[in-house]
Short mmCIF file of C-alpha atoms in Angstrom, two decimals:
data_model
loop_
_atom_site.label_atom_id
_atom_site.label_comp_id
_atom_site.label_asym_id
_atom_site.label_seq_id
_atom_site.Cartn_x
_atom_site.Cartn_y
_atom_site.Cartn_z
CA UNK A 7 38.72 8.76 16.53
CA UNK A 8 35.92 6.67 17.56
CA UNK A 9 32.55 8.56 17.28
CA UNK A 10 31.11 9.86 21.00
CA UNK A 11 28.75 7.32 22.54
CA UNK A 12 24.87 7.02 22.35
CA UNK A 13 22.83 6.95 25.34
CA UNK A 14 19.09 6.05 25.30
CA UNK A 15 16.47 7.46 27.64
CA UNK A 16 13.67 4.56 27.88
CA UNK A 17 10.02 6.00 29.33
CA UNK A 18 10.79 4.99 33.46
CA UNK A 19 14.54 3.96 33.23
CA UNK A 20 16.27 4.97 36.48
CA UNK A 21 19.61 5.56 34.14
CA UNK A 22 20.50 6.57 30.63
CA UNK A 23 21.26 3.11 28.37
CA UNK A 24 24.23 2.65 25.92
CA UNK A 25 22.93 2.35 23.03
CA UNK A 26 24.47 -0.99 21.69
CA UNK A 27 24.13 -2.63 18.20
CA UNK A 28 22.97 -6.34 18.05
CA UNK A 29 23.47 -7.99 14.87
CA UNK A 30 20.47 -9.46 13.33
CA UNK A 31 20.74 -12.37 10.69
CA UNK A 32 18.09 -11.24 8.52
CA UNK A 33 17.70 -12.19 4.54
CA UNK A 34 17.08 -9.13 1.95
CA UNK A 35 13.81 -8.00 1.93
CA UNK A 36 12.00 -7.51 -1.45
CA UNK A 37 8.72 -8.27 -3.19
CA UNK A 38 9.65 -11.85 -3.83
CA UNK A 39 10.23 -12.11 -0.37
CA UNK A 40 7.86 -15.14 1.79
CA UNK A 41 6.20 -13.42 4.48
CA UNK A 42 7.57 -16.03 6.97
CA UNK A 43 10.78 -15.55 5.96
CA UNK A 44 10.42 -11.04 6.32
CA UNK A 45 11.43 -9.12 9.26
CA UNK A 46 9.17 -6.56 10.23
CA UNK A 47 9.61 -3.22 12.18
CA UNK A 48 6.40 -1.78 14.34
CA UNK A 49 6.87 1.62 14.48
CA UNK A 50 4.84 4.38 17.26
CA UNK A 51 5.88 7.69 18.03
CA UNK A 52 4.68 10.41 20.58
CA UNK A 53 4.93 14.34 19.66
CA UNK A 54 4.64 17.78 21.61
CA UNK A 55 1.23 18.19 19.94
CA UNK A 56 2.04 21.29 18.50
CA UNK A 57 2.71 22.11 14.70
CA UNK A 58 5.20 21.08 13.88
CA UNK A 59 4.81 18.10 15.62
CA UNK A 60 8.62 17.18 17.18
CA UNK A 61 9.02 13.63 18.26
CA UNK A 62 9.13 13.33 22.15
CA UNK A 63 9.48 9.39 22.02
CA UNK A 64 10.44 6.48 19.92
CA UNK A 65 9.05 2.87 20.14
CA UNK A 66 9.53 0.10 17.74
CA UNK A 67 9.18 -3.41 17.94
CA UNK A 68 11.40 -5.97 15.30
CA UNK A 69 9.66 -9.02 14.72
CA UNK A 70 8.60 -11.56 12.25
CA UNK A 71 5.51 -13.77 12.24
CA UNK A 72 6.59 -16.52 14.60
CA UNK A 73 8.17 -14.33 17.30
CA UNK A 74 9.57 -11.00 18.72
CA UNK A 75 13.46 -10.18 17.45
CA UNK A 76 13.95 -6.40 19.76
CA UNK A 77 12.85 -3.80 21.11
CA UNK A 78 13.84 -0.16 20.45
CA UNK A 79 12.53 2.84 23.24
CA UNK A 80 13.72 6.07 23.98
CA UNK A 81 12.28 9.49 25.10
CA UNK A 82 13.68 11.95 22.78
CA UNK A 83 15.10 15.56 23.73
CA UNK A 84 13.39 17.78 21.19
CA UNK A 85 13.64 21.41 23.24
CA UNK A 86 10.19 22.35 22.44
CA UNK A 87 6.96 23.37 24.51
CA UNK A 88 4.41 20.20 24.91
CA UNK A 89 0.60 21.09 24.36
CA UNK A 90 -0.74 20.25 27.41
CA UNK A 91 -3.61 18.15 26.06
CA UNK A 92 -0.97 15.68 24.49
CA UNK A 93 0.50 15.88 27.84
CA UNK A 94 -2.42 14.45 29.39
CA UNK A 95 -2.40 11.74 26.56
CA UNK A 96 1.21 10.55 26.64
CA UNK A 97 2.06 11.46 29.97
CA UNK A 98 5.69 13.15 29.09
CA UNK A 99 7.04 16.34 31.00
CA UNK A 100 9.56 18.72 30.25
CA UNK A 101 11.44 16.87 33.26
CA UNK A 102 11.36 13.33 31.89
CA UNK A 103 13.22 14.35 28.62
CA UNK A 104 16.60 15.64 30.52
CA UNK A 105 19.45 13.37 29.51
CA UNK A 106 17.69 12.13 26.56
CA UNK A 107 18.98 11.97 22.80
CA UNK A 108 18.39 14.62 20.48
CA UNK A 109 16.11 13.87 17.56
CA UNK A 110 18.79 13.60 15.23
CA UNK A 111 20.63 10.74 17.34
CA UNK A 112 17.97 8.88 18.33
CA UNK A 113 17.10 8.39 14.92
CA UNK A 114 20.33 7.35 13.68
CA UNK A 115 20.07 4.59 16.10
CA UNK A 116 16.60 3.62 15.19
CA UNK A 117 17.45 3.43 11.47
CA UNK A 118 20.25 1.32 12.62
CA UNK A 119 17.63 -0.63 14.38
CA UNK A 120 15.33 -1.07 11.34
CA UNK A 121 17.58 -1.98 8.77
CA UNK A 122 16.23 -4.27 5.94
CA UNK A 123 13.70 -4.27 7.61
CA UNK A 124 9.25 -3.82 6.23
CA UNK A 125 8.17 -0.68 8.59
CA UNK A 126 4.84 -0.91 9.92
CA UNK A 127 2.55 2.15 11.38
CA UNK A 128 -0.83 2.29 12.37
CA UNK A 129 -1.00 5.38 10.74
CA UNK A 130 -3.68 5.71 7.99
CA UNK A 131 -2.07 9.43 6.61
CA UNK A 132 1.64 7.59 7.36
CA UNK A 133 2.44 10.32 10.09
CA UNK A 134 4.77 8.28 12.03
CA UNK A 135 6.95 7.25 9.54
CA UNK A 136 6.77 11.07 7.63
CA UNK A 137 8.05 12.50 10.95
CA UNK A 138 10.87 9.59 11.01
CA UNK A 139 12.11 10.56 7.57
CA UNK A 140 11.27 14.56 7.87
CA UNK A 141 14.60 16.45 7.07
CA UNK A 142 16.04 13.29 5.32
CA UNK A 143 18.30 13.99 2.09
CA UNK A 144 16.30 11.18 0.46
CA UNK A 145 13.13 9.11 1.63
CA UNK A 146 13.00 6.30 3.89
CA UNK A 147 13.69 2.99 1.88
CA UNK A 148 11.82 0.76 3.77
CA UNK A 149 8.65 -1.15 2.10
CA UNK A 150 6.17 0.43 4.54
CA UNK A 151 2.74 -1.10 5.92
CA UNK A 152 -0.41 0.55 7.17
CA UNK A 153 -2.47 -1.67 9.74
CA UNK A 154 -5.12 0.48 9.31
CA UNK A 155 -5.72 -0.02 5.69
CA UNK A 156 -4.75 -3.43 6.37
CA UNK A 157 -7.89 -3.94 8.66
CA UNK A 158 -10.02 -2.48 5.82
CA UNK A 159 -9.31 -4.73 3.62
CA UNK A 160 -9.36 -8.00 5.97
CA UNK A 161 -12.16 -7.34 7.99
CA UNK A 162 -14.38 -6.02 5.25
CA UNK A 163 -14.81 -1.99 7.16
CA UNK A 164 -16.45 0.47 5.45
CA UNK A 165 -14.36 2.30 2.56
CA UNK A 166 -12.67 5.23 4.73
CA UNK A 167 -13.44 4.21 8.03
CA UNK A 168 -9.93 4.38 10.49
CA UNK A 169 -10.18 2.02 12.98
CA UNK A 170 -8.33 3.06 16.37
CA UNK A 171 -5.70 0.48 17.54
CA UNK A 172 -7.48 -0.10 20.75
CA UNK A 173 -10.43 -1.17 18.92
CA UNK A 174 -8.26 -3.46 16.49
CA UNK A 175 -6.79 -5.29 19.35
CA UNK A 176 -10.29 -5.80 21.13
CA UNK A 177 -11.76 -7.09 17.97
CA UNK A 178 -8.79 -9.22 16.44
CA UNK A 179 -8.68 -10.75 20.48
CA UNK A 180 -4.90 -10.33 21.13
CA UNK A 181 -3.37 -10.06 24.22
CA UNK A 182 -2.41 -6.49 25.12
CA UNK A 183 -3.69 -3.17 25.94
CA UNK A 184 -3.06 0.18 24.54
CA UNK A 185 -1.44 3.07 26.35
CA UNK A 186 -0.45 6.02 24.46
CA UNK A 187 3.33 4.75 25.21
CA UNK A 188 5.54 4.40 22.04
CA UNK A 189 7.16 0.84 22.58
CA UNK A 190 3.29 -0.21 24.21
CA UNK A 191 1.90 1.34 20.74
CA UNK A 192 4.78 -0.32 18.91
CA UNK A 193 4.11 -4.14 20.27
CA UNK A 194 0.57 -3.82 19.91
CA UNK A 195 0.89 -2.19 16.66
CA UNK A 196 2.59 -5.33 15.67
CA UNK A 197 0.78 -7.76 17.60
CA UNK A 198 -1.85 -6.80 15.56
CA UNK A 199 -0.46 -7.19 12.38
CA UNK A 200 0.50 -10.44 12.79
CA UNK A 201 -3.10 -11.55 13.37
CA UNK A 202 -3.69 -9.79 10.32
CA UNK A 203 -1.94 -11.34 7.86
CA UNK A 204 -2.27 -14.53 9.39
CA UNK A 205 -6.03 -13.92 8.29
CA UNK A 206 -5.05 -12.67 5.20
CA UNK A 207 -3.07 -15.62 4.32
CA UNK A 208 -5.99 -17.59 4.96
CA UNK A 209 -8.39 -15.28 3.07
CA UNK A 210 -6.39 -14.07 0.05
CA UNK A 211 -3.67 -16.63 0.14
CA UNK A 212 -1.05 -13.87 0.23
CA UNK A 213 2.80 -15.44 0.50
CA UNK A 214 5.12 -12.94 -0.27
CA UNK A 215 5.84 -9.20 1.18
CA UNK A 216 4.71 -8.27 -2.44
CA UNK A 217 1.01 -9.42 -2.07
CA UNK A 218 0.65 -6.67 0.77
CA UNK A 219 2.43 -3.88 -0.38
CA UNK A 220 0.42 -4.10 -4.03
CA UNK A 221 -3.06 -4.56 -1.83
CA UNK A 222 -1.94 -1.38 -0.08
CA UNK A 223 -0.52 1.72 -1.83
CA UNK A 224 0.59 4.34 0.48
CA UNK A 225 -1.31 7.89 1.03
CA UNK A 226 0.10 10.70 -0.90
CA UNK A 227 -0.17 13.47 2.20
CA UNK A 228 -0.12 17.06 1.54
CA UNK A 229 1.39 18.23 4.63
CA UNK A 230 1.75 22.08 3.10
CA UNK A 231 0.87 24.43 5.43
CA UNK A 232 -2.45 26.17 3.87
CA UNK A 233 -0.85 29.43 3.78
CA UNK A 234 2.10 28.06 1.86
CA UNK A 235 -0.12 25.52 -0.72
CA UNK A 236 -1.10 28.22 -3.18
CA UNK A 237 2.29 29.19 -3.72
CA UNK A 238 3.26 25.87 -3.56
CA UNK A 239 1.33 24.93 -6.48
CA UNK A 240 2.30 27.94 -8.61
CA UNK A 241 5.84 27.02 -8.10
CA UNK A 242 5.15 22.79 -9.30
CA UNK A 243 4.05 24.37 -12.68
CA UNK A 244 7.07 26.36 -13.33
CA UNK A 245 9.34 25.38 -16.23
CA UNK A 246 12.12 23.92 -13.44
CA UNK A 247 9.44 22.14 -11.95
CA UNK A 248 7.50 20.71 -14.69
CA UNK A 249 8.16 16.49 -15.16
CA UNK A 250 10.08 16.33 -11.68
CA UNK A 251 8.74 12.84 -9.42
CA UNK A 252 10.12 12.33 -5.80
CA UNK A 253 12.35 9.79 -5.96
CA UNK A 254 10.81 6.33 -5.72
CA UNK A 255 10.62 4.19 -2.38
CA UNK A 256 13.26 1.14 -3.01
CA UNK A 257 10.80 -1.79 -2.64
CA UNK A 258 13.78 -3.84 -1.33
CA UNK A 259 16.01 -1.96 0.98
CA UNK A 260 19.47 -3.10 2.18
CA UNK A 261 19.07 -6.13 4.08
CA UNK A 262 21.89 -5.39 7.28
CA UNK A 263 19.39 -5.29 10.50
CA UNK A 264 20.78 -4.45 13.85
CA UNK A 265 18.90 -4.03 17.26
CA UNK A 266 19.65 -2.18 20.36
CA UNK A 267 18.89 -3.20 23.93
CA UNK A 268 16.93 -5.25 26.71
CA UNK A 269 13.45 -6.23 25.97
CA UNK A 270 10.66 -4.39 28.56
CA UNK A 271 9.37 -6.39 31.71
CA UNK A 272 5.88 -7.45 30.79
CA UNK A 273 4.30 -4.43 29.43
CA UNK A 274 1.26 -4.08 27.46
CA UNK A 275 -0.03 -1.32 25.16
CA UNK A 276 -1.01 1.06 22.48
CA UNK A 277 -0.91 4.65 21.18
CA UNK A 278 -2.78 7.57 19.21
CA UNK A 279 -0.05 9.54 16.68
CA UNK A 280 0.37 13.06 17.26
CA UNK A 281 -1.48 13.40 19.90
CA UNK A 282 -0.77 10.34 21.53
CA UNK A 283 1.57 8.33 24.56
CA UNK A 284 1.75 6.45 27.69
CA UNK A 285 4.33 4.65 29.01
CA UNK A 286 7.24 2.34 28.24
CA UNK A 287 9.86 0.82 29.55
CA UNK A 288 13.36 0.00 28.28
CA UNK A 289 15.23 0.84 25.16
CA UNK A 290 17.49 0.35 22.38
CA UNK A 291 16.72 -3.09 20.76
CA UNK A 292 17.45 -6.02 22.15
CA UNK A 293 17.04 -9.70 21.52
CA UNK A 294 13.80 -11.21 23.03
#
């Protein structure tokens, strides 16, 4: 029995979208890796705004340096009030989400999507890609890139200053404009990462995925509620617990990309996280 079709629900599509699998000829990524020869994954997501924070929207841009790959889009159907400040910010209704995927699908087919692939958030506590792999048997495997720690480190910003998006694309100069939209967040996300290490090569002579990811260690998050930490803690000292690790990210994950749809007419833009959105415009992943 062939499994039941996906449809994706892209932010102003008149009609749902099948969601169809483009194979992408893309080489294994790992540490050794040249960064001209790596596909990347830009990754933006919008949320109700409420705790626990359930995706609303998906947005990701595949790319590498010299040019766009796909795009992935979809509004996502989580059943779950939307704080009406985040409302104002991302511009999603109740209505909007009718005939969209549920969280569960919508992932599948983005994981699909960003196969062997480096993720990349602007995301300085790595929300995005922590409410991607929340409820996951085992972590996300993808080698994983912060543009906000990223602009620390090339343009010389004070030690724990966050720099918005919007003010990374006005200062790095490139040629799109933020709107709390997931796939707009997504493409400038990663229009500004290519700038980025473009500098970076220049500056620190980086050449391979490696010289990033070592530059840039992820943020260990403690995303206990507060109620819940003290107990928490009690129970990570326990005999059972004692000498247990998480286990580790695979620095090279399988190296089978696929993409999904039509790329978006012209659109421009940028997000905030959890409280963030705008508008997009079509879905699944698609060669550009």
């Amino acid at each position: 029995m062939s499994p039941k079709p996906l449809f994706l629900k892209p932010r102003g599509a008149a009609e749902l979208v099948p969601w169809e699998e483009i194979a992408v000829d893309a080489p294994e990524v790992g540490p050794e890796t040249p960064l001209g020869d790596a596909q990347f994954v830009a990754l933006d997501v919008e949320t109700t705004g409420n705790a626990p924070f359930l995706v609303l929207e998906i947005g990701a841009e595949r790319f590498r340096l010299d040019r766009t790959l796909s795009f992935f889009d979809t509004l996502v159907d989580c059943r779950a009030p939307i704080n009406p400040y985040a409302r104002k910010r991302h511009h999603i209704d109740r209505s909007m989400l009718i005939g969209a995927p549920e969280f569960k699908d919508a992932r599948r087919a983005f994981l699909r999507f960003a196969q062997g692939a480096v993720l990349v958030e602007h995301s300085h506590d790595a929300f995005d890609t922590w409410l991607v792999g929340r409820g996951l048997e085992s972590p996300l495997e993808h080698p994983i890139i912060d543009t906000t720690a990223l602009a620390r480190l090339v343009l010389d910003l004070p030690k724990g200053q966050t720099p918005g998006l919007a003010r990374l694309v006005e200062e790095l100069a490139v040629d799109i404009t933020p709107a709390h939209a997931a796939l707009d967040d997504a493409r400038a996300t990663a229009m500004v990462f290519r700038e980025l290490i473009r500098r970076a090569r220049e500056m620190l002579g980086w050449a391979v995925v490696g010289d990033v990811l070592s530059a840039l260690p992820r943020p260990v998050v403690d995303r206990t509620p507060p109620s819940r930490r003290g107990s928490a803690a009690a129970a990570s000292q326990s005999p059972d617990a004692r000498g247990r690790t998480a286990p580790p990210r695979s620095a090279a994950p399988p190296a089978t990309p696929r993409a999904t749809s039509r790329a978006p007419s012209g659109r421009r833009g940028r997000s905030s996280r959890r409280r963030r959105s705008g508008s997009s415009g079509s879905p699944g992943g698609s060669r550009a």
